[in-house]
mmCIF file of C-alpha atoms in Angstrom:
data_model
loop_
_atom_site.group_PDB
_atom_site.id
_atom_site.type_symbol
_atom_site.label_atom_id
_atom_site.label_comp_id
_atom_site.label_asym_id
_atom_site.label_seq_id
_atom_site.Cartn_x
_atom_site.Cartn_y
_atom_site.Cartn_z
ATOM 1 C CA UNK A 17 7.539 8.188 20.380
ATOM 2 C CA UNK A 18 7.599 11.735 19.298
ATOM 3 C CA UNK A 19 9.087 10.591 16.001
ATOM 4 C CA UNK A 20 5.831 8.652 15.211
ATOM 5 C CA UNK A 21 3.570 11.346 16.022
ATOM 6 C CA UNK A 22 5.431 13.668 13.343
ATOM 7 C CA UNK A 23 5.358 11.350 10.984
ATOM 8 C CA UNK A 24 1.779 10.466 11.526
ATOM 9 C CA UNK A 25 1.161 14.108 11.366
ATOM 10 C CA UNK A 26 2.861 14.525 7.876
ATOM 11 C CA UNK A 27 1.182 11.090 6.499
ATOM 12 C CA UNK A 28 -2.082 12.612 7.620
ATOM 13 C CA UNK A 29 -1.319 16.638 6.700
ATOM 14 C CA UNK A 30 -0.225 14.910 2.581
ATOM 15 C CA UNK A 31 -3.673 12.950 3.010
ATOM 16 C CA UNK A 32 -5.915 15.759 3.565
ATOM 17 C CA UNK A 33 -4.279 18.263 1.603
ATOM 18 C CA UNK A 34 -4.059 15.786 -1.490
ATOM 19 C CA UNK A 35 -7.781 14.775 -0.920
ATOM 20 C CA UNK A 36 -8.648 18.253 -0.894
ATOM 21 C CA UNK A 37 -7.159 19.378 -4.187
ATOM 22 C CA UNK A 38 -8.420 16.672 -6.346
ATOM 23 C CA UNK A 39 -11.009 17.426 -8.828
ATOM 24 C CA UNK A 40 -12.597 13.609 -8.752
ATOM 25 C CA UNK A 41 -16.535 12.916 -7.446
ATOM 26 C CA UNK A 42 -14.364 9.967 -5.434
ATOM 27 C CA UNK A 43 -12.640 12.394 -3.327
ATOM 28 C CA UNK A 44 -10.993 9.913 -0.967
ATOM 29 C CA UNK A 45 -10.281 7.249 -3.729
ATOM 30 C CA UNK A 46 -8.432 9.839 -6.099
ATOM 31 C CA UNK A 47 -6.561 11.814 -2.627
ATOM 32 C CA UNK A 48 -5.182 8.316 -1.503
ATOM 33 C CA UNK A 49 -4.117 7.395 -5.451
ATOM 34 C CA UNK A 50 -2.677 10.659 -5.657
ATOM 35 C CA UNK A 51 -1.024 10.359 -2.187
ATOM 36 C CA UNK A 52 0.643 6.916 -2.596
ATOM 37 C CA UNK A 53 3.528 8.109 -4.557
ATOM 38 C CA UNK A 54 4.131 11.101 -2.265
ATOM 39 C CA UNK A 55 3.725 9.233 0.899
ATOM 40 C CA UNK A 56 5.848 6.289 -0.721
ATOM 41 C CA UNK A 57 8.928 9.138 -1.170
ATOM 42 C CA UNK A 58 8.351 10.694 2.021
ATOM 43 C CA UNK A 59 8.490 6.716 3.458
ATOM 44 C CA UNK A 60 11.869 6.348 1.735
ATOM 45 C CA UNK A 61 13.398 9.482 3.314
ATOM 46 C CA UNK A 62 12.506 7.961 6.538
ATOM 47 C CA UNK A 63 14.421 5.025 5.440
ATOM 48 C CA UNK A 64 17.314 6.316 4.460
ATOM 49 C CA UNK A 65 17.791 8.538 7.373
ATOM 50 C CA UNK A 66 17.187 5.782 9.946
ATOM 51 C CA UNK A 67 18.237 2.364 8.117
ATOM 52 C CA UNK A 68 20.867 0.294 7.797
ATOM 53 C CA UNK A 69 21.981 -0.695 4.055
ATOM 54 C CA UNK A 70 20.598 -4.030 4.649
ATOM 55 C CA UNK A 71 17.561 -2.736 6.535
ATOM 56 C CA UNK A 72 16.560 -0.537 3.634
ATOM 57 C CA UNK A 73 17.249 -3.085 1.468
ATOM 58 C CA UNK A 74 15.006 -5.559 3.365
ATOM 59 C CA UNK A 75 12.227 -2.811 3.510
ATOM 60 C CA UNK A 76 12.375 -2.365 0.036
ATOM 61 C CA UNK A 77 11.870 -5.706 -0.844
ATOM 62 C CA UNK A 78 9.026 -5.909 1.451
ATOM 63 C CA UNK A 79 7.625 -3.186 -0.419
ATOM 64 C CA UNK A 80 7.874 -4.838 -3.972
ATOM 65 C CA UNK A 81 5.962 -7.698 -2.293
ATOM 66 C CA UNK A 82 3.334 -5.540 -1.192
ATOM 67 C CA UNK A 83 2.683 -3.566 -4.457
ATOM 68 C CA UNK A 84 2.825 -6.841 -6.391
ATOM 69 C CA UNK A 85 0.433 -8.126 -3.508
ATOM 70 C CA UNK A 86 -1.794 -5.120 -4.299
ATOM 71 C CA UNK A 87 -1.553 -5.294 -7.812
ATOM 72 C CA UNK A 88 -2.825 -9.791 -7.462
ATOM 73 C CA UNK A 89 -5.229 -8.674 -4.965
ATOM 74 C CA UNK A 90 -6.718 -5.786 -7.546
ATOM 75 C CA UNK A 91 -6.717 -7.785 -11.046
ATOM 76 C CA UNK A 92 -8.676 -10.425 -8.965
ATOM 77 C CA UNK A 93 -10.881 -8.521 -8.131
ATOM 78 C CA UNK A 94 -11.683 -6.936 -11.454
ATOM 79 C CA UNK A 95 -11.878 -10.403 -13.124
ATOM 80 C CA UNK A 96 -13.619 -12.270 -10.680
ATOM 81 C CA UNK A 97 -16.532 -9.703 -10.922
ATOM 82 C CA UNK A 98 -17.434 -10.933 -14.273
ATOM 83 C CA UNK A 99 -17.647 -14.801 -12.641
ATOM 84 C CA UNK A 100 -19.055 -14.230 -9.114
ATOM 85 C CA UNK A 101 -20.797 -11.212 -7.203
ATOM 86 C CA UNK A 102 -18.635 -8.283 -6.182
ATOM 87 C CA UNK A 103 -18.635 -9.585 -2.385
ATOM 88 C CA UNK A 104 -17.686 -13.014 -3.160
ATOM 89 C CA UNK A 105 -15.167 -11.848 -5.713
ATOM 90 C CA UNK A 106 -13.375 -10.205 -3.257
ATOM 91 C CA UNK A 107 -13.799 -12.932 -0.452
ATOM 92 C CA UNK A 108 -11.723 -15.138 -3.054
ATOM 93 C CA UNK A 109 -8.798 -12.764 -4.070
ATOM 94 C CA UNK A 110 -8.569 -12.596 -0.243
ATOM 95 C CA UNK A 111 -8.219 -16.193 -0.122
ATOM 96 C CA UNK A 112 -5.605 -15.559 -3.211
ATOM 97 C CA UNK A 113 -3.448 -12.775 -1.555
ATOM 98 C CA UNK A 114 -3.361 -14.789 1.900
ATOM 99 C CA UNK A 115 -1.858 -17.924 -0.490
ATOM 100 C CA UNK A 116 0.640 -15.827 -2.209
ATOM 101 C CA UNK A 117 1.890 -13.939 1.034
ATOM 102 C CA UNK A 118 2.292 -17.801 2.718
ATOM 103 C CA UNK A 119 4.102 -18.867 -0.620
ATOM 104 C CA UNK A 120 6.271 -15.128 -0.473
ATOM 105 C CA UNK A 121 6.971 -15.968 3.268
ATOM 106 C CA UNK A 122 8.099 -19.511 2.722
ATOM 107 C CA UNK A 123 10.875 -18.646 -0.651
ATOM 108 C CA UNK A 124 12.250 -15.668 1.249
#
């Protein structure tokens, strides 16, 4: 349990600080872009210490999924806004991501 509070701690310490130094009028938006790599390398560490080969290996993959996830979700987004309204646009690359997770779950 401790564990998890440390690492919550350092997730949330690489948030703020991040957040703080950036220079952007969206100071959340640009602190979590800017934190994503960091917190993706400090995630990895984790890993490493605490994982199995094939464990890592399996959490790695999941990751790939979830950026490419991101990535589908995003691009939808941005191109369904020049069909639909920004609400429904995203209502439908929800609908999108939820089909490609089901189609992700059922190949692997």
């Amino acid at each position: 349990m401790f564990e998890y509070v440390i690492k919550f701690v350092i997730g949330g310490t690489i948030l703020v600080l991040a957040s703080y130094f950036s220079k952007s009028k969206n100071l959340f938006l640009a602190g979590i872009i800017t934190t994503l790599p960091i917190m993706t390398l400090v995630n990895m560490i984790f890993q490493m210490k605490y994982l199995n080969p094939n464990e890592f290996q399996q959490a790695q993959k999941s990751g790939i999924f979830g950026a490419i996830g991101l990535l589908l979700f995003m691009v939808c987004c941005y191109l369904l806004t020049s069909w639909f309204k920004p609400s429904y646009a995203v209502l439908i690359s929800i609908g999108i991501l939820c089909v490609y997770i089901l189609i992700f779950k059922q190949l692997s």
